[in-house]
Amino acid sequence: MSEIRHVSTEPPAGGPVRLERHGRVALLLIDNPPVNATSREVRAGLLERFETLARDAGCDLVVLAGAGRNFVAGADIREFGKPLAEPQSPDVIRAIEAAPQPVIAAIHGAALGGGLELALGCDLRLATSDATFGLPEIGLGFIPGNGGTQRLPRLAGLPAAIDLVTSGRRVGAGEALRLGLVDRVVEGDVVAAALALAADAAVVKRRVRDLPVPPATAEAITAAEAAARRKLATMPWIDEALRVVGLARTLPIDAALAEERAVFQRLRVSEPAFALRHLFFAERTAGKVDGLDAAPRPIERTAVIGGGLMGGGIAYVMLTAGLTVRLVERDAASLTGALQRLEALFDRAVARGRSSVAERQRCSASLSSTVDLDAVAEADLVIEAVVEDLEVKRAVFAALGKIARPGAILASNTSYLDLEALAEASGRPADFCGVHFFSPAHVQRLVEVVRTADTADDVLATGLALARRLGKVAVVARAAPGFIGNALFSDYRQACEFLVEDGAAPEEVDAALEAFGFAMGPFRVFDLAGLDIAWRARQAQGGRAPGLRYSTLADRLCEAGRFGQKTGAGWYRYPDGGRRPAPDPEVAALIARTAAANGIVRRPIAADEIVSRALAAMLNRAALLLEEGIALRPGDIDVVLVNGYGFPRQKGGAVFWASRQDRRAIEAAVDAHCRKMDKSFRRGDIGSLLQAVAAAG
Ligand code: COA
C-alpha cells in the first residue's frame, strides 16, 4: 500500500492538520495516527485552516490529503457515545464548499465513513489504485451524518447510493471511478499529481451539492431497496437509511442534510449502535495479548493434515490468502474426495463472482497433495484436522514431531480434545498451539488461537498473525475443556435442556431465543451440527460430573440413533429427508417420561424466562472463564458468541447485553441458574464481569 510521509504514533506538535505551501497551492495534510480519524482536534484544525485560506489571495488551489497509510478512515468512533464536541464535521464540509479555491481530495488507502464524506465535500477527487471507499456506518448501527446520503446519489446515482449506504460495502478505486465517486485514478504519488493540477485551468469549483441527482429507472431503485430490505430483520435501522437516501430525490439538499443529521444523531446513541461499537473495538482487541512482543515466525509453506470438511475449508482459506498448502490424507480414496470438495469450493467462489479464474489457477498452483506424512518436512506450519479422536491425533503429532523441520509450528484444529496431551505427544510443546476454526472454515470468521502452558510466545504470535492474514477474527484462549466457545456453548446447551425438562418444548425454546435475535434456536443448531459430536465429547470427558444436575435427554436421543438432521431425526423430525424441522411427538413423550422419572413437575415457561435462563448460563460461564484466565477479556467472550454462535450482533454479545440490563435481575438469574445446577456448582463473579465491560466501554 502506498504511504505518505512518516507518521509518528503521536499527533504532531503543530496539531493534526499540517499546512504546507507549494507556491500558490496549499497542501493540508491530516496527520492523526493511527488512521486519521476526524477527531475534534482534526475538525478544529481543518476549520481553522480553511478559514485562514479563505482570506488568502495568494492561494489558488487547496489539496487535502492524509499522512500515513490512509486518507481518513472515518469519524473517531470513540466520540460517538457522548455529545459530539464542536466543531462538527458538517461545519468543516461547509467551509470546504465555501472556500474560494477549488479543493482537491488526494486519496490513498482508506476513505471510509466521515473520510469519504469529507472527500465528497471537495471539488475533485484523485485516488491511488489501492484506495478503498465505503460508508460502513450501517454496520455500526447508524447512518452517515455528514452528507454521504445526499452527495453520493448526486455522483453515483440513487441505486448505487442505496447499495453503498445500506450494505456498508467497501469498493476499490476501479469501481469508485466507474461509479463516479472519484474523478481520476493515478499511479504513484497522488499528492504530487494533485499539486500538479495547479496549472490546469480546467480545475474549477464543482460542488457535489450543486449537481442534479442523475436519472435512474424505477426498477433499478426498487431492486436496490429490495436488496437492502432483506437485512431488515437484523438491522431495522436500514429503513431509516432508505428513507433518508430517498430524500435526495424529493427535498432541496439543505433540508435533506438537516434530516440526515437528525437521524444520525438519534441513531448513533441507540442501543444497537452502542453494542456495535463495543464489538468494533472488541474485535480489534481480541487478537492482541498485553505484553506479547514476540515477532511471529515467517509462514509461507503450510500443510494441512486431513481433508475433511474442516481440513478442506482450512486449506481453502490458506490458499486464497496466498499461502502454499500441502494437503495430506491417509489414503488415495480419501485424498481424491478431499480434492474434489476443495475443487467444489473454488467452483462455487468463481461462479458467485467471489473469485476469478486467474485467482483459482494461482491457488491450484500453490496446492499439492499427498498420502505421505513425510512430505510435510519442509512446512513452516502444519495444521492437523483429522477426526476428533485423541488417540488418532496423538499419533499424528508423535509422527509430526519427528518429521517437521526444526522451528515448524505444529497446530491442532481440535474443538475440545486435550491440547496439553497433544503438545506432549509432539515432543515439541513449545512449537505447539491450537488453531480452532469454526465450521465451515471458509465461511465462519472466528478462530480461537489456543495456548498451552508451554506454547512459546512467538508461536502464539504466529497463530494470531495467521488468523489475521486469513481475514479471520482471532480470540486468544488458554487450553481448557471447550476453550472459550464450546465451554460457553456447553453451559448454554445444558440450560436449554433443563428448560425442556422443566416444561418448555424444544420449539418454544428455539422460538424464544430466535425472537431475542439468535440466528437459529439452540435445538435447531444441535440438530444441524449433529448430536453425536457433543455426545462423543461428553463421553471423552467422562460423562456426567458427580453431583451436578445432568439432563440425559440428548444421550437418549443419540442412543436411539437420532443424531439430528443428517439422520432425519434429532430434537425434531425432518419429514422426507428435508431440512424443515417438525416437532416430534416421540421427543415430547421422551421429555415427559424423563422429567417424571426425575421427579420434575413440568410447567409452562414464558419466553422471558427462557431467554433469561439461557443467557444466565452463558454469563456465569463467561465470568468463570475470565476468573480462570481461559479468556483474557469480557469483550473476547462477546466476539466469540457473535462470530461463532449466532448471538445477535446488534445486542453486542452476552456480556455487553447484560451490562445494559438491570444488574440485580442479572445477578438473580445467575443465582437461579447455579441453584438449578447444584449447590456445589461454582458461581462466577458477575459483578466484576459487568464492571470490566463497563470500564472497557
Ligand atoms: N475510530 C477510532 N479508532 C479507529 C477507527 C475509527 N474510525 N478506525 C480504526 N481505529 C483504530 C483501531 O481500533 C485500532 O486501534 P488500536 O491500535 O488501539 O487497536 C487502530 O485504529 C488501527 O486499526 P486497524 O483496524 O487495526 O488497522 P488496519 O491498518 O488493519 O486497518 C482500516 C485500517 C482503516 C482499514 C480499519 O481500521 C478500518 O476499517 N476501520 C474502520 C473504519 C470505519 O468503520 N469508519 C467509519 C466510522 S463512522
XYZ file of C-alpha atoms and ligand atoms in Angstrom:
745
model
C 0.000 0.000 0.000
C 1.298 3.475 -0.734
C 2.293 5.613 2.194
C 2.624 9.342 2.522
C 5.468 10.511 4.695
C 6.299 9.107 8.030
C 3.811 9.401 10.842
C 4.769 9.049 14.456
C 2.268 7.338 16.702
C 1.539 10.696 18.349
C -0.206 13.620 16.666
C 2.377 16.164 15.507
C 3.169 19.106 17.785
C 1.618 21.724 15.474
C -1.765 19.972 15.624
C -3.066 17.154 13.464
C -3.647 19.265 10.330
C -0.400 20.437 8.727
C -0.306 23.231 6.159
C 2.418 23.244 3.528
C 2.720 25.873 0.834
C 3.772 24.891 -2.678
C 3.758 28.235 -4.478
C 0.121 29.199 -4.904
C -1.122 25.792 -3.769
C -1.868 24.920 -0.145
C -1.440 21.310 0.915
C -3.427 20.321 4.004
C -2.177 17.079 5.461
C -4.291 15.329 8.085
C -1.865 13.597 10.408
C -3.762 11.888 13.196
C -2.394 8.402 13.823
C -3.302 5.614 13.620
C -5.930 6.103 10.883
C -6.519 9.893 10.620
C -9.954 9.682 12.202
C -11.700 13.054 12.224
C -11.412 13.660 15.949
C -12.367 17.029 17.447
C -8.774 18.268 17.017
C -8.801 17.328 13.329
C -12.143 19.042 12.763
C -10.976 22.157 14.590
C -7.671 22.134 12.705
C -9.363 21.791 9.327
C -11.887 24.511 10.061
C -9.201 26.919 11.197
C -7.040 26.207 8.128
C -9.933 26.679 5.712
C -10.983 29.904 7.416
C -7.435 31.231 7.037
C -7.149 30.095 3.409
C -10.481 31.750 2.567
C -8.793 35.105 3.211
C -5.580 34.197 1.385
C -5.490 35.835 -2.010
C -2.153 34.137 -2.718
C -3.724 30.662 -2.751
C -5.408 29.336 -5.904
C -5.856 25.691 -5.005
C -6.091 23.519 -1.895
C -5.077 19.859 -1.810
C -6.413 17.763 1.075
C -4.584 14.523 1.886
C -3.878 12.123 4.726
C -0.490 11.238 6.208
C 0.467 7.632 6.835
C -1.375 4.710 5.281
C -4.833 6.213 4.828
C -6.664 9.302 3.703
C -9.208 9.340 6.542
C -10.746 6.141 7.966
C -13.813 7.912 9.319
C -15.052 9.713 12.341
C -13.391 8.836 15.622
C -15.789 6.137 16.753
C -14.777 6.615 20.381
C -16.517 10.003 20.423
C -19.868 8.632 19.315
C -21.293 7.573 22.674
C -21.212 11.135 24.027
C -22.449 14.525 22.826
C -20.235 15.484 19.872
C -17.842 18.343 20.562
C -17.802 21.411 18.344
C -16.912 21.982 15.589
C -18.694 19.126 13.885
C -17.910 17.585 10.520
C -20.726 19.307 8.587
C -19.158 22.642 9.655
C -15.856 21.538 8.101
C -17.524 20.401 4.885
C -19.448 23.670 4.655
C -16.131 25.538 4.961
C -14.634 23.420 2.149
C -17.618 24.108 -0.080
C -17.463 27.813 0.742
C -13.714 28.037 0.028
C -12.962 30.445 -2.823
C -10.427 27.973 -4.247
C -11.141 24.545 -5.703
C -10.306 21.850 -3.138
C -8.903 18.532 -4.368
C -9.044 15.392 -2.241
C -5.875 13.340 -2.871
C -6.856 9.907 -1.625
C -4.751 6.877 -0.809
C -5.596 3.948 1.482
C -8.960 4.134 3.212
C -11.541 6.856 2.654
C -14.295 5.493 4.841
C -17.336 6.935 6.553
C -16.630 10.533 7.545
C -13.449 10.301 5.426
C -15.386 9.626 2.253
C -17.890 12.309 3.215
C -15.031 14.790 3.600
C -13.828 13.884 0.113
C -17.375 14.294 -1.243
C -17.300 17.833 0.095
C -14.331 18.601 -2.181
C -14.484 19.734 -5.799
C -12.361 16.950 -7.296
C -11.219 13.532 -6.101
C -7.995 11.847 -7.179
C -7.166 8.386 -5.872
C -4.399 5.834 -5.993
C -5.299 2.451 -7.426
C -5.123 0.835 -3.975
C -7.543 3.271 -2.332
C -10.758 1.926 -0.784
C -14.050 3.714 -0.298
C -17.134 2.991 1.713
C -19.748 4.136 4.178
C -19.557 1.492 6.932
C -21.910 3.346 9.315
C -24.844 0.998 8.726
C -22.836 -1.864 10.234
C -22.278 0.301 13.302
C -25.992 0.882 13.863
C -26.474 4.323 12.332
C -26.377 6.197 9.027
C -23.822 8.617 7.572
C -24.293 12.035 9.137
C -22.065 14.332 7.097
C -23.843 14.417 3.781
C -22.951 10.954 2.496
C -26.580 10.031 1.897
C -27.135 13.174 -0.222
C -23.852 13.750 -2.050
C -23.324 10.118 -3.008
C -26.560 9.891 -5.057
C -25.549 13.072 -6.900
C -22.331 11.397 -8.071
C -23.217 7.719 -8.334
C -26.985 7.770 -8.823
C -29.634 6.581 -6.410
C -29.386 2.781 -6.898
C -25.637 2.723 -6.250
C -26.008 5.098 -3.318
C -28.702 2.887 -1.777
C -26.423 -0.117 -2.191
C -23.371 1.551 -0.651
C -25.202 3.207 2.247
C -27.265 0.159 3.231
C -24.604 -2.510 2.718
C -21.578 -0.674 4.110
C -19.707 -2.405 1.292
C -16.192 -1.194 0.523
C -15.226 -0.577 -3.088
C -11.814 -0.306 -4.691
C -10.565 2.584 -6.816
C -11.667 0.968 -10.091
C -15.279 0.607 -9.017
C -15.207 4.034 -7.366
C -14.120 5.507 -10.694
C -16.894 3.700 -12.568
C -19.438 4.900 -10.023
C -18.205 8.488 -10.303
C -17.030 8.684 -6.685
C -13.567 9.620 -7.884
C -12.634 11.630 -10.936
C -9.231 10.134 -11.650
C -7.147 7.171 -10.552
C -3.425 7.887 -10.609
C -0.416 5.648 -10.335
C 2.260 6.718 -7.898
C 2.226 9.809 -5.728
C -1.340 11.089 -5.574
C -0.376 14.263 -3.717
C 2.166 15.169 -6.404
C -0.486 14.503 -9.058
C -2.919 16.797 -7.252
C -0.334 19.556 -6.777
C 0.452 19.393 -10.485
C -3.151 20.322 -11.271
C -2.408 23.875 -10.146
C -1.510 24.567 -13.756
C -4.719 23.029 -15.099
C -7.271 25.682 -15.980
C -9.994 23.034 -16.111
C -9.807 22.569 -12.344
C -12.575 24.793 -11.040
C -15.048 24.778 -8.188
C -17.537 21.985 -8.762
C -19.516 21.357 -5.619
C -21.222 17.990 -5.472
C -24.168 19.558 -3.663
C -24.965 21.594 -6.808
C -25.174 18.564 -9.107
C -28.547 17.082 -10.028
C -29.293 13.500 -8.988
C -28.810 11.560 -12.244
C -31.941 9.804 -13.512
C -32.420 6.128 -12.657
C -35.153 3.713 -13.602
C -37.818 2.877 -11.043
C -36.861 -0.808 -11.427
C -33.226 -0.144 -10.508
C -34.245 1.832 -7.433
C -36.795 -0.767 -6.342
C -34.267 -3.566 -6.803
C -31.664 -1.750 -4.690
C -34.258 -1.078 -1.985
C -35.448 -4.679 -2.013
C -31.880 -5.956 -1.592
C -31.446 -3.638 1.393
C -34.738 -4.685 2.985
C -33.611 -8.295 3.085
C -31.391 -7.334 6.021
C -34.126 -5.508 7.935
C -34.672 -8.317 10.434
C -31.199 -7.930 11.896
C -30.700 -4.241 11.056
C -34.056 -2.476 11.392
C -32.343 0.934 11.062
C -31.894 0.204 7.347
C -35.435 1.534 6.928
C -34.269 4.954 8.103
C -31.281 4.802 5.761
C -33.565 4.083 2.808
C -35.899 6.907 3.710
C -33.061 9.417 4.111
C -31.225 8.459 0.895
C -34.565 8.776 -0.899
C -34.778 12.425 0.189
C -32.112 13.196 -2.423
C -34.958 12.994 -4.960
C -37.583 14.914 -3.069
C -36.036 17.608 -0.878
C -33.686 20.531 -1.503
C -30.230 19.460 -0.333
C -30.071 21.623 2.796
C -33.358 20.276 4.126
C -32.270 16.714 3.319
C -28.908 17.253 5.036
C -30.667 18.541 8.151
C -32.869 15.445 8.243
C -29.885 13.150 7.666
C -28.051 14.783 10.578
C -31.076 14.462 12.873
C -31.440 10.747 12.113
C -27.693 10.211 12.520
C -27.726 11.965 15.917
C -30.628 9.819 17.102
C -29.269 6.506 15.837
C -25.684 6.951 16.991
C -26.862 6.776 20.628
C -29.302 3.901 20.050
C -28.783 0.584 21.836
C -27.624 -1.263 18.678
C -25.077 1.493 17.994
C -23.591 1.132 21.479
C -23.488 -2.643 21.034
C -21.893 -2.497 17.586
C -19.253 0.000 18.727
C -18.425 -2.341 21.579
C -17.905 -5.131 19.033
C -15.900 -2.898 16.687
C -13.280 -2.363 19.374
C -13.629 -5.824 20.922
C -12.908 -7.474 17.558
C -9.824 -5.320 17.033
C -8.547 -6.003 20.549
C -9.346 -9.714 20.721
C -6.315 -10.823 18.742
C -3.917 -8.934 20.989
C -2.170 -10.053 24.155
C -0.785 -7.446 26.539
C 2.947 -7.774 26.921
C 3.337 -10.157 23.990
C 6.031 -8.567 21.873
C 7.445 -11.663 20.169
C 7.660 -11.402 16.381
C 5.672 -14.054 14.512
C 7.661 -16.767 12.745
C 7.583 -16.382 8.953
C 4.968 -18.635 7.344
C 4.762 -19.394 3.622
C 4.674 -23.160 3.212
C 1.915 -24.871 5.129
C 0.495 -28.349 5.419
C -2.994 -29.446 6.393
C -3.412 -32.968 7.723
C -6.890 -34.259 6.980
C -9.001 -33.083 4.067
C -12.477 -33.498 5.556
C -14.962 -30.692 5.905
C -12.730 -28.774 8.321
C -9.352 -29.541 6.744
C -10.643 -28.716 3.266
C -12.084 -25.402 4.448
C -8.818 -24.530 6.192
C -6.789 -25.404 3.083
C -9.119 -23.228 1.028
C -8.713 -20.125 3.191
C -4.954 -20.559 3.380
C -4.684 -20.859 -0.407
C -6.846 -17.818 -1.036
C -4.685 -15.871 1.429
C -1.655 -16.623 -0.764
C -0.057 -19.435 1.246
C 1.296 -22.665 -0.178
C -0.601 -25.717 1.054
C 0.267 -29.384 1.083
C -2.853 -31.407 1.817
C -2.277 -34.786 3.433
C -4.807 -37.615 3.609
C -4.419 -41.135 4.906
C -5.170 -42.945 1.619
C -5.710 -42.314 -2.078
C -9.513 -42.572 -1.934
C -9.790 -40.022 0.911
C -7.387 -37.731 -0.918
C -9.468 -37.855 -4.106
C -12.588 -36.986 -2.089
C -10.784 -34.137 -0.325
C -9.523 -32.643 -3.590
C -12.982 -32.884 -5.133
C -14.502 -30.976 -2.202
C -11.796 -28.335 -2.497
C -12.445 -28.024 -6.239
C -16.140 -27.567 -5.493
C -15.362 -24.700 -3.114
C -13.320 -22.948 -5.805
C -16.017 -23.617 -8.433
C -18.636 -22.011 -6.253
C -16.444 -18.994 -5.486
C -15.823 -18.381 -9.190
C -19.481 -18.972 -10.106
C -20.587 -16.432 -7.492
C -18.028 -13.872 -8.599
C -16.112 -14.012 -5.317
C -13.029 -15.281 -7.108
C -11.662 -15.226 -10.636
C -10.387 -17.975 -12.904
C -6.890 -16.489 -12.649
C -7.083 -16.465 -8.855
C -8.252 -20.052 -8.908
C -5.322 -21.043 -11.123
C -2.926 -19.317 -8.773
C -4.400 -21.264 -5.837
C -4.223 -24.567 -7.718
C -0.551 -23.929 -8.451
C 0.046 -23.386 -4.719
C -1.650 -26.650 -3.740
C -0.019 -30.048 -3.604
C -1.411 -33.221 -2.133
C -0.035 -36.467 -0.809
C -0.748 -39.533 1.304
C 2.768 -39.424 2.693
C 3.116 -37.594 6.015
C 6.885 -37.369 5.456
C 6.132 -34.825 2.737
C 5.389 -32.139 5.343
C 9.055 -31.952 6.367
C 9.529 -28.574 4.664
C 6.400 -26.893 6.042
C 6.647 -23.775 8.228
C 3.277 -24.591 9.765
C 1.297 -27.816 9.967
C -2.386 -27.763 10.898
C -3.887 -31.059 11.956
C -7.585 -31.504 11.158
C -8.115 -35.259 11.356
C -11.035 -36.977 13.096
C -11.793 -35.816 16.674
C -10.202 -38.772 18.414
C -7.482 -38.206 20.974
C -5.511 -41.339 20.113
C -5.572 -40.691 16.370
C -4.449 -37.117 16.905
C -1.794 -38.146 19.401
C -0.324 -40.489 16.795
C -0.328 -37.730 14.172
C 1.556 -35.353 16.469
C 4.026 -38.001 17.563
C 4.856 -38.518 13.870
C 4.929 -34.789 13.121
C 7.341 -34.263 15.992
C 9.798 -36.461 14.150
C 9.105 -35.274 10.605
C 8.601 -31.495 10.765
C 11.613 -29.263 10.355
C 13.024 -27.625 13.483
C 11.078 -24.462 14.280
C 7.977 -25.508 12.353
C 4.729 -24.709 14.108
C 2.513 -27.667 14.935
C -1.125 -26.718 15.344
C -4.297 -28.667 16.058
C -7.776 -27.715 14.963
C -9.454 -29.797 17.657
C -12.509 -28.182 19.196
C -12.442 -29.896 22.568
C -9.704 -32.524 22.952
C -6.870 -32.162 25.447
C -4.316 -29.854 23.832
C -1.740 -30.400 26.552
C -1.752 -34.120 25.709
C -1.288 -33.384 22.004
C 1.526 -30.932 22.743
C 3.255 -33.565 24.798
C 2.798 -36.215 22.098
C 4.584 -33.965 19.605
C 7.674 -33.854 21.802
C 7.896 -30.144 20.912
C 5.386 -28.479 23.223
C 6.882 -25.005 22.738
C 6.158 -25.176 18.997
C 2.586 -26.329 19.532
C -0.698 -24.402 19.736
C -4.389 -24.820 18.980
C -5.904 -23.054 15.977
C -9.596 -23.756 16.267
C -11.544 -22.805 13.156
C -15.333 -22.879 13.183
C -17.258 -24.862 10.646
C -17.349 -24.233 7.731
C -13.877 -22.725 7.973
C -14.124 -20.806 4.709
C -17.278 -19.013 5.893
C -17.020 -18.541 9.660
C -14.922 -15.577 10.749
C -13.915 -16.835 14.151
C -10.675 -18.578 15.067
C -9.677 -19.447 18.633
C -5.900 -19.400 18.977
C -5.222 -21.606 21.973
C -2.048 -21.713 24.005
C -0.995 -24.468 26.343
C 1.255 -23.956 29.364
C 4.270 -24.477 27.083
C 3.325 -22.630 23.885
C 6.170 -20.244 23.021
C 5.286 -16.554 22.702
C 6.346 -16.380 19.073
C 4.174 -19.421 18.296
C 1.151 -17.676 19.803
C 2.078 -14.516 17.879
C 2.270 -16.577 14.677
C -1.150 -18.128 15.287
C -2.627 -14.654 15.700
C -0.811 -13.266 12.662
C -2.016 -16.232 10.608
C -5.635 -15.655 11.618
C -5.331 -12.003 10.669
C -3.751 -12.882 7.334
C -6.689 -15.213 6.647
C -9.086 -12.348 7.346
C -10.405 -14.013 10.499
C -11.265 -12.582 13.885
C -8.865 -14.199 16.335
C -9.514 -14.716 20.026
C -6.842 -15.982 22.402
C -7.778 -18.826 24.754
C -5.929 -20.989 27.205
C -6.129 -24.761 26.812
C -9.077 -25.965 28.914
C -12.118 -28.105 28.111
C -14.037 -26.445 25.280
C -11.661 -23.435 25.258
C -13.920 -20.360 25.272
C -16.616 -21.050 22.695
C -17.545 -24.625 23.399
C -17.353 -24.060 27.161
C -19.945 -21.291 26.828
C -21.987 -23.325 24.420
C -21.940 -26.400 26.617
C -23.473 -24.494 29.555
C -25.972 -22.864 27.217
C -26.879 -26.295 25.875
C -27.411 -27.646 29.367
C -29.579 -24.700 30.360
C -31.718 -25.220 27.250
C -32.092 -28.916 28.015
C -33.109 -28.136 31.612
C -35.690 -25.707 30.261
C -37.111 -28.546 28.232
C -37.126 -30.918 31.201
C -38.764 -28.240 33.320
C -41.646 -27.723 30.905
C -40.773 -25.868 27.670
C -40.934 -27.657 24.314
C -37.759 -27.541 22.172
C -39.627 -25.442 19.609
C -40.641 -22.969 22.339
C -37.039 -22.577 23.453
C -35.968 -22.055 19.833
C -38.732 -19.532 19.184
C -37.893 -17.509 22.319
C -34.185 -17.304 21.517
C -34.803 -16.577 17.843
C -37.154 -13.759 18.873
C -34.307 -12.467 21.072
C -32.226 -12.363 17.896
C -30.215 -15.579 17.689
C -29.723 -16.591 14.077
C -31.091 -20.030 14.959
C -32.570 -21.529 18.118
C -30.368 -23.971 20.042
C -32.246 -27.175 19.272
C -32.207 -26.447 15.565
C -28.477 -25.751 15.875
C -27.880 -29.049 17.707
C -29.762 -30.942 15.019
C -27.893 -29.193 12.242
C -24.457 -29.703 13.788
C -25.183 -33.334 14.710
C -25.845 -34.531 18.238
C -23.245 -37.287 18.024
C -20.219 -34.964 18.213
C -21.207 -33.480 21.573
C -22.240 -36.950 22.739
C -18.779 -38.301 21.965
C -17.205 -35.248 23.603
C -19.237 -35.871 26.775
C -18.099 -39.472 26.789
C -14.469 -38.418 26.210
C -14.746 -36.011 29.128
C -16.018 -38.772 31.402
C -19.787 -38.289 31.089
C -21.689 -36.566 33.859
C -19.867 -34.710 36.604
C -20.777 -36.161 40.025
C -23.375 -34.211 41.960
C -24.337 -31.786 39.198
C -27.702 -31.802 37.530
C -27.443 -33.606 34.222
C -30.030 -33.994 31.508
C -29.961 -37.404 29.891
C -32.242 -36.308 27.059
C -29.530 -35.759 24.451
C -27.868 -39.064 25.356
C -31.203 -40.897 24.956
C -31.726 -39.309 21.535
C -28.258 -40.409 20.421
C -28.752 -43.923 21.778
C -31.868 -44.077 19.580
C -29.733 -43.152 16.564
C -31.270 -39.679 16.382
C -28.170 -37.640 15.518
C -30.075 -34.669 14.056
C -30.913 -33.552 10.561
C -28.434 -35.904 8.883
C -30.298 -38.951 10.277
C -33.726 -37.432 9.619
C -34.404 -37.031 13.338
C -32.943 -35.438 16.438
C -34.706 -32.948 18.696
C -37.063 -32.529 15.753
C -38.002 -34.850 12.955
C -37.275 -33.974 9.337
C -40.034 -35.408 7.175
C -38.997 -36.811 3.793
C -35.292 -36.218 4.439
C -35.873 -32.462 4.217
C -34.348 -29.631 6.202
C -37.504 -28.249 7.770
C -37.758 -29.278 11.387
C -41.121 -30.538 12.648
C -41.919 -31.005 16.349
C -41.858 -34.699 17.139
C -44.430 -36.306 19.488
C -41.909 -39.059 20.238
C -39.470 -36.466 21.591
C -42.254 -34.834 23.596
C -43.058 -38.231 25.119
C -39.381 -38.883 25.909
C -39.131 -35.489 27.618
C -42.276 -36.119 29.672
C -41.051 -39.601 30.715
C -37.580 -38.380 31.658
C -38.908 -35.443 33.656
C -41.353 -37.689 35.514
C -38.609 -40.201 36.289
C -36.556 -37.365 37.793
C -39.499 -36.121 39.856
C -39.814 -32.887 37.865
C -43.302 -31.360 37.707
C -43.347 -29.692 34.312
C -44.924 -26.233 33.934
C -45.341 -23.727 31.125
C -42.276 -21.458 30.798
C -42.620 -17.988 29.319
C -40.285 -16.676 26.609
C -38.733 -14.148 29.023
C -37.734 -16.849 31.444
C -36.300 -18.966 28.623
C -34.060 -16.118 27.477
C -33.072 -15.165 30.988
C -32.065 -18.704 31.942
C -30.188 -19.452 28.719
C -28.216 -16.216 28.959
C -27.557 -16.587 32.680
C -25.815 -19.881 31.922
C -23.588 -18.185 29.357
C -22.838 -15.290 31.685
C -21.872 -17.492 34.576
C -19.502 -19.446 32.350
C -18.129 -16.171 30.951
C -17.272 -14.996 34.466
C -15.613 -18.331 35.268
C -13.601 -18.302 32.032
C -12.218 -14.894 32.945
C -11.517 -15.805 36.547
C -9.658 -18.901 35.398
C -7.664 -16.950 32.815
C -9.014 -19.061 29.950
C -10.367 -15.909 28.311
C -8.483 -12.624 28.554
C -11.252 -10.023 28.418
C -15.048 -9.762 28.597
C -15.045 -8.419 25.037
C -13.379 -11.634 23.822
C -16.367 -13.619 25.097
C -18.714 -11.414 23.097
C -16.570 -11.687 19.975
C -16.745 -15.480 20.246
C -20.509 -15.573 20.789
C -21.316 -13.188 17.963
C -18.909 -14.598 15.394
C -19.110 -18.289 16.259
C -22.507 -18.974 17.801
C -25.083 -16.752 16.116
C -25.529 -14.410 19.086
C -27.289 -11.295 17.734
C -24.618 -8.812 16.721
C -26.899 -5.846 17.359
C -27.023 -6.857 21.038
C -23.214 -6.836 21.317
C -22.749 -10.298 22.879
C -23.970 -11.747 26.190
C -21.652 -9.725 28.403
C -22.367 -6.413 26.741
C -26.097 -7.168 26.717
C -26.026 -7.959 30.437
C -24.118 -4.761 31.169
C -27.100 -2.813 29.809
C -29.702 -4.679 31.906
C -30.777 -4.229 35.488
C -27.837 -5.543 37.478
C -29.953 -7.146 40.229
C -32.086 -9.026 37.709
C -28.962 -10.449 36.077
C -27.469 -11.465 39.434
C -30.752 -13.128 40.399
C -30.923 -15.038 37.100
C -27.369 -16.286 37.570
C -28.151 -17.292 41.158
C -31.171 -19.239 39.953
C -29.103 -20.931 37.241
C -26.434 -22.005 39.718
C -29.043 -23.328 42.145
C -30.542 -25.386 39.338
C -27.170 -26.931 38.589
C -26.439 -27.938 42.170
C -25.355 -26.417 45.474
C -21.747 -27.193 44.645
C -21.848 -25.515 41.237
C -19.412 -22.626 41.025
C -20.879 -19.204 40.634
C -18.837 -16.680 38.712
C -18.262 -13.131 39.869
C -20.828 -11.438 37.653
C -20.361 -8.067 39.315
C -16.689 -7.888 38.323
C -17.513 -9.151 34.849
C -20.035 -6.390 34.232
C -17.807 -3.769 35.782
C -14.960 -4.805 33.490
C -17.091 -4.401 30.367
C -18.418 -1.047 31.577
C -14.848 0.137 32.213
C -13.688 -1.034 28.778
C -16.599 0.783 27.067
N -12.262 5.498 15.059
C -11.442 5.230 16.106
N -10.470 4.318 16.045
C -10.300 3.665 14.904
C -11.111 3.877 13.783
C -12.129 4.854 13.894
N -12.941 5.145 12.882
N -10.713 3.056 12.782
C -9.676 2.357 13.263
N -9.430 2.713 14.538
C -8.355 2.210 15.401
C -8.461 0.730 15.690
O -9.305 0.470 16.783
C -7.026 0.376 16.005
O -6.747 0.815 17.319
P -5.687 0.044 18.259
O -4.401 0.062 17.504
O -5.704 0.821 19.505
O -6.256 -1.317 18.405
C -6.239 1.287 15.065
O -7.142 2.343 14.698
C -5.755 0.600 13.803
O -6.870 -0.055 13.208
P -6.706 -1.466 12.494
O -8.051 -1.835 12.010
O -6.017 -2.403 13.416
O -5.720 -1.054 11.311
P -5.618 -1.602 9.839
O -4.452 -0.904 9.252
O -5.704 -3.080 9.820
O -6.950 -1.081 9.095
C -8.642 0.497 8.461
C -7.151 0.282 8.865
C -8.882 1.973 8.370
C -8.926 -0.171 7.125
C -9.536 -0.127 9.558
O -9.142 0.370 10.803
C -10.993 0.147 9.407
O -11.649 -0.424 8.573
N -11.570 0.995 10.267
C -12.995 1.182 10.305
C -13.354 2.485 9.752
C -14.809 2.786 9.923
O -15.660 1.974 10.208
N -15.092 4.068 9.746
C -16.398 4.575 9.802
C -16.574 5.299 11.058
S -18.160 6.048 11.088
